[in-house]
PDB file of C-alpha atoms in Angstrom:
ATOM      1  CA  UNK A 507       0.000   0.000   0.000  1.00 46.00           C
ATOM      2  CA  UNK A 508       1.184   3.619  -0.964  1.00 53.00           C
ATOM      3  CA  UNK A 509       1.741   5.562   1.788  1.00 55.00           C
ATOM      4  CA  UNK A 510       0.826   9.350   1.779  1.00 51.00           C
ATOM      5  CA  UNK A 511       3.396  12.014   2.457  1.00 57.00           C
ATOM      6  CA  UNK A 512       1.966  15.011   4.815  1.00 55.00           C
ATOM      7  CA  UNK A 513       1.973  17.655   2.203  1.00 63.00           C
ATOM      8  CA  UNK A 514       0.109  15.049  -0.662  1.00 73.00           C
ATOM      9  CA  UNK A 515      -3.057  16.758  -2.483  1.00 76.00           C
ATOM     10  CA  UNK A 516      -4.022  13.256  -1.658  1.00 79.00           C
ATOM     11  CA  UNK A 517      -3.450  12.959   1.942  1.00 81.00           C
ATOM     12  CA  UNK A 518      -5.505  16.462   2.067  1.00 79.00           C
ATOM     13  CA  UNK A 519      -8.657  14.836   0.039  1.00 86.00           C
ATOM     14  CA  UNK A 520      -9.072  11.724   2.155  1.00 88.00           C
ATOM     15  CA  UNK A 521      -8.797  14.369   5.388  1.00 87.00           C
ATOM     16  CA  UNK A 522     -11.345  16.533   3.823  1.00 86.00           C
ATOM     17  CA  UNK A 523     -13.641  13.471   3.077  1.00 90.00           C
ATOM     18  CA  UNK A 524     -13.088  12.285   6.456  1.00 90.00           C
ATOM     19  CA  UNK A 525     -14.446  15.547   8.122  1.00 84.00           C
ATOM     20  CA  UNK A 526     -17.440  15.577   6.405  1.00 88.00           C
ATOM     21  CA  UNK A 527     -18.494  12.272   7.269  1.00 88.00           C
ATOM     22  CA  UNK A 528     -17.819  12.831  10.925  1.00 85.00           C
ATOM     23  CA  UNK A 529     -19.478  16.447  10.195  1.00 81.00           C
ATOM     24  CA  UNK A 530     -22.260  14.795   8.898  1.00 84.00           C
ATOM     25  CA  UNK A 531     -22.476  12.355  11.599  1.00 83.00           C
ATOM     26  CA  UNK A 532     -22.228  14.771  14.589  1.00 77.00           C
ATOM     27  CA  UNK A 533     -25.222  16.531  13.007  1.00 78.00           C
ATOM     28  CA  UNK A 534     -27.049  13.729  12.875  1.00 79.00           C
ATOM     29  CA  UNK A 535     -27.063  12.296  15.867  1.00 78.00           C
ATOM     30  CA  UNK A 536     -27.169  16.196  17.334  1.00 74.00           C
ATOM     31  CA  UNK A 537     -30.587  16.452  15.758  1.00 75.00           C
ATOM     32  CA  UNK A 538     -32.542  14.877  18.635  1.00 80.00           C
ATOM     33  CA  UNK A 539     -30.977  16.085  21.480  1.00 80.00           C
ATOM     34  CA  UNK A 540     -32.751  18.744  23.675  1.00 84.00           C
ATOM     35  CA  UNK A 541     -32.330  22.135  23.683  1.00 83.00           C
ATOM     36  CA  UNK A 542     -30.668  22.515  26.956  1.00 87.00           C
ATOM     37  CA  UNK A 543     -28.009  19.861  25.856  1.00 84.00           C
ATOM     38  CA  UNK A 544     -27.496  21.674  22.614  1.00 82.00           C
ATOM     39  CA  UNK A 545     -27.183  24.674  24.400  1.00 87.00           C
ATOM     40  CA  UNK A 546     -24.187  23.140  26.611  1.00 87.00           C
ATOM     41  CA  UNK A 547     -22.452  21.339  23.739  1.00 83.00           C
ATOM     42  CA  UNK A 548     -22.633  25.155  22.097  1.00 84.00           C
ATOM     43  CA  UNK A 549     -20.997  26.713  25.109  1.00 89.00           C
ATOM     44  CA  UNK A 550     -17.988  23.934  25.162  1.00 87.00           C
ATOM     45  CA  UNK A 551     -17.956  24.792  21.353  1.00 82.00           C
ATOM     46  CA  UNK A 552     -17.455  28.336  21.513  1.00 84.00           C
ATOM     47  CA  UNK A 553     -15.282  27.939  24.812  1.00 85.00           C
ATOM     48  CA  UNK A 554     -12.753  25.803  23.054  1.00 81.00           C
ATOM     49  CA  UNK A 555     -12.836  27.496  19.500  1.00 78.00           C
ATOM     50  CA  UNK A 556     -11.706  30.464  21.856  1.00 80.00           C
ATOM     51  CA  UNK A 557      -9.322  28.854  23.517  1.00 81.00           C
ATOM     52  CA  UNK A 558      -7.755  27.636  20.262  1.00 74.00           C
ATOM     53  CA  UNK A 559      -7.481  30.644  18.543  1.00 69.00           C
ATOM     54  CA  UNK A 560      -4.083  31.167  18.252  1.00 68.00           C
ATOM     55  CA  UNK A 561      -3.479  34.404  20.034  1.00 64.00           C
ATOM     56  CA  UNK A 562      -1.013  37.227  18.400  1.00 64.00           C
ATOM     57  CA  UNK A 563       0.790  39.208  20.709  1.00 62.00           C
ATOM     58  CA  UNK A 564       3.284  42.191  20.079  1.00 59.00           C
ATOM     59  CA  UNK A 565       7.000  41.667  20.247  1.00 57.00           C
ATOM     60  CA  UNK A 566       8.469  44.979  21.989  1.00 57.00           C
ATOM     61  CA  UNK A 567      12.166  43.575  21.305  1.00 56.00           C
ATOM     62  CA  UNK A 568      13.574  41.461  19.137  1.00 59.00           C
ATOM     63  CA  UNK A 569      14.570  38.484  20.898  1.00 60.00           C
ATOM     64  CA  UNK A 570      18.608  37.425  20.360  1.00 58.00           C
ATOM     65  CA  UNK A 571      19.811  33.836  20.804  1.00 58.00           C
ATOM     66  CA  UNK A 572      21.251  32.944  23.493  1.00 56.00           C
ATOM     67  CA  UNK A 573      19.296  36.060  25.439  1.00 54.00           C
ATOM     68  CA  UNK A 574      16.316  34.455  27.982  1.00 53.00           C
ATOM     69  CA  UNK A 575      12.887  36.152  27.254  1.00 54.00           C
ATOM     70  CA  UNK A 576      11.270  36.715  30.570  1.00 52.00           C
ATOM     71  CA  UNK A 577      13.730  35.709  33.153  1.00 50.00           C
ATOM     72  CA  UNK A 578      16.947  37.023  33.753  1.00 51.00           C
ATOM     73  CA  UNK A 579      19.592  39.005  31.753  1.00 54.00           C
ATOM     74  CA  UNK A 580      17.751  42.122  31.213  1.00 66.00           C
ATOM     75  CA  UNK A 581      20.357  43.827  31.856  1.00 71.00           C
ATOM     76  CA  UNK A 582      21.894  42.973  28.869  1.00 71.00           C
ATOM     77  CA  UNK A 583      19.137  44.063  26.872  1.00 71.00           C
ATOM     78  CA  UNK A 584      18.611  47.482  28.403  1.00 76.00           C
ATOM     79  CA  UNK A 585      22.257  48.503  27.594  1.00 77.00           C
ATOM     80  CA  UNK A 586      22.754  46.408  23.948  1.00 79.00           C
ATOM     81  CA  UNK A 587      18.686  47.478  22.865  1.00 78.00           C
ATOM     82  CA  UNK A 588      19.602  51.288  23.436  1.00 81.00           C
ATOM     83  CA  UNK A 589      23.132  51.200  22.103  1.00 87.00           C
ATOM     84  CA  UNK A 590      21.758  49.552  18.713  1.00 87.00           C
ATOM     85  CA  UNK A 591      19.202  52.347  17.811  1.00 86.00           C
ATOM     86  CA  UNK A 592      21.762  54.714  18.361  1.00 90.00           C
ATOM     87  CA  UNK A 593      24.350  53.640  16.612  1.00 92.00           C
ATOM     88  CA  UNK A 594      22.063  52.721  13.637  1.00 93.00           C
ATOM     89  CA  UNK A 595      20.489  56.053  13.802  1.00 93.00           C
ATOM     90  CA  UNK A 596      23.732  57.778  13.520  1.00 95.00           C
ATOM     91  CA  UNK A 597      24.600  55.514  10.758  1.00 95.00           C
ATOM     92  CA  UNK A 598      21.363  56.406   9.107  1.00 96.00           C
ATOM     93  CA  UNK A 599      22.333  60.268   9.404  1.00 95.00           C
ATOM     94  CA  UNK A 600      26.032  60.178   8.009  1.00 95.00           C
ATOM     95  CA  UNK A 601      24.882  58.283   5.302  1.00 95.00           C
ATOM     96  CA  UNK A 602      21.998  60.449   4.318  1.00 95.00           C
ATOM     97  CA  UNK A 603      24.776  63.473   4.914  1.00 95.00           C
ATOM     98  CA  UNK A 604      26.986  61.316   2.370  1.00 94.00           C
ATOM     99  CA  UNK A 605      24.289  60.964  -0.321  1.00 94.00           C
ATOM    100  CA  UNK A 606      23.489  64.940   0.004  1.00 93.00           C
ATOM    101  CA  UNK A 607      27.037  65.527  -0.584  1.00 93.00           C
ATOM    102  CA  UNK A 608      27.036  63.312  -3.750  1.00 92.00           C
ATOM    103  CA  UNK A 609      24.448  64.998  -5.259  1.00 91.00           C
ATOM    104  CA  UNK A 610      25.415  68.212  -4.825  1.00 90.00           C
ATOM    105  CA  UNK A 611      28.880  67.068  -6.474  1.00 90.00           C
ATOM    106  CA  UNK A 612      27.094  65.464  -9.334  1.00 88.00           C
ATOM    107  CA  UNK A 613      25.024  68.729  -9.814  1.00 86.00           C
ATOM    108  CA  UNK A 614      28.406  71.281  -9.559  1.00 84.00           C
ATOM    109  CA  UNK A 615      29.866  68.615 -11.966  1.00 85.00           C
ATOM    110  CA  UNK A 616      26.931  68.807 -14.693  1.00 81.00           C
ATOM    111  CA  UNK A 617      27.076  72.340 -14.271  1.00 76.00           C
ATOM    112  CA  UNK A 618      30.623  72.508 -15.392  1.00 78.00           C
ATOM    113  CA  UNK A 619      30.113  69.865 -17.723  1.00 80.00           C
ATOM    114  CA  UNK A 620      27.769  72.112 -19.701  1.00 74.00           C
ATOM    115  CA  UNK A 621      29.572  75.320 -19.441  1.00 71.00           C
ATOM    116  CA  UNK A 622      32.607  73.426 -20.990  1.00 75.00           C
ATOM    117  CA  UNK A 623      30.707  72.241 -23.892  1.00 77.00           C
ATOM    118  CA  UNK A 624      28.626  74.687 -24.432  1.00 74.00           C
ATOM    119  CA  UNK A 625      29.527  77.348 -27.284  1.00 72.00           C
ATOM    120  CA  UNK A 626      28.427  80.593 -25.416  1.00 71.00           C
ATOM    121  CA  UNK A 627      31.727  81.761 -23.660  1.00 72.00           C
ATOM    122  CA  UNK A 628      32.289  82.283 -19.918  1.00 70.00           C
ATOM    123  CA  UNK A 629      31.858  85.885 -19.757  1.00 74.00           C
ATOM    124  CA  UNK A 630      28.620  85.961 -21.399  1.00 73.00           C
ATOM    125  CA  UNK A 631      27.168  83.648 -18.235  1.00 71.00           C
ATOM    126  CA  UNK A 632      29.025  86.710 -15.333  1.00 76.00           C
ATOM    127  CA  UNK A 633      26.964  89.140 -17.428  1.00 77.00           C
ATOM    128  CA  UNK A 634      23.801  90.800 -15.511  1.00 77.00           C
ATOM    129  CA  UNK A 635      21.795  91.208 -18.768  1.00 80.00           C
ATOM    130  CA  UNK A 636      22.602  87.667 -19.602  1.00 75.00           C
ATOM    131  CA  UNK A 637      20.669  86.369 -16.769  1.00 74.00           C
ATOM    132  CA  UNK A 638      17.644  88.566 -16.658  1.00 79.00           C
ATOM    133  CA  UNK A 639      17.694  87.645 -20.440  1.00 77.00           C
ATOM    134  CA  UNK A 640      17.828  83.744 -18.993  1.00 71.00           C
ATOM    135  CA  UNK A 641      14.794  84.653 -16.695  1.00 76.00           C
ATOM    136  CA  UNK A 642      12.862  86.035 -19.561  1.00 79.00           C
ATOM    137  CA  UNK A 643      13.424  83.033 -21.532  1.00 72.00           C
ATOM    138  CA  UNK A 644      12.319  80.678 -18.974  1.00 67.00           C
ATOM    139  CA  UNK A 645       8.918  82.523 -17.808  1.00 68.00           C
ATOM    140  CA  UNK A 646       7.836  82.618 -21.427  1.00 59.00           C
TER     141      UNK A 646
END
C-alpha cells in the first residue's frame, strides 16, 4: 500500500472526506438532542474554538539567541537594545549626509560639464543682462 506524504493533495482529500463524514455524523445524531443539551455542547464549542485561537501578541524587542525572554539578563538588553538604535540612527544620518554631498557634487559637476561644452563663452554667463535675459526666456 502507498503511503501518503503530509503535504500530498491526496493525503488532504481523504482528510477533507473524512471531516465531512464525521461532520455529517455529529449533526445527525445532534438532531434529537434537547435544547438545553445543545445549548451546553454550544458553550464547550465556543469555549474551546476560543481557547484555540491562536493568540497574536506584540514583540516589543527582538529576541537574540542565546538572550532568555522573561527571566533574567535584562540587563543585557537594556544597555545592547539602546546602544543599537543609536548607533544605527547615527549611521542612518552620516549616510543620508553622504548621499546629500554626492548629489550636490554630481550637480556642480553637470554644471561645469555644460559650461565646458557649451559654445556661449564664460563671460557671457558673469553678465547681468545675460541672466535677466535667462529669466525672460524661462517665464515665457
Amino acid at each position: 500500500m502507498k503511503s501518503l506524504s503530509p503535504h500530498d493533495p491526496a493525503q488532504a482529500n481523504v482528510e477533507a472526506v473524512i471531516g465531512q463524514r464525521a461532520h455529517a455524523a455529529l449533526e445527525a445524531s445532534c438532531a434529537n438532542l434537547p435544547a438545553d443539551i445543545a445549548f451546553r455542547l454550544r458553550q464547550s464549542r465556543e469555549g474551546a474554538v476560543a481557547i484555540a485561537r491562536p493568540r497574536r501578541r506584540l514583540a516589543w524587542l527582538p529576541r537574540l539567541a542565546g538572550l532568555p525572554g522573561h527571566s533574567g539578563g535584562n540587563r543585557v538588553r537594556e544597555i545592547l537594545f539602546p546602544t543599537t538604535g543609536i548607533v544605527l540612527l547615527a549611521l542612518i544620518a552620516a549616510l543620508a549626509s553622504q548621499q546629500l554631498q554626492d548629489e550636490r557634487l554630481n550637480e556642480s559637476v553637470d554644471i561645469d560639464g555644460a559650461l565646458l561644452t557649451d559654445d556661449l563663452p564664460i563671460d557671457a554667463y558673469l553678465d547681468r543682462g545675460f541672466g535677466a535675459w535667462l529669466d525672460s526666456q524661462g517665464q515665457r
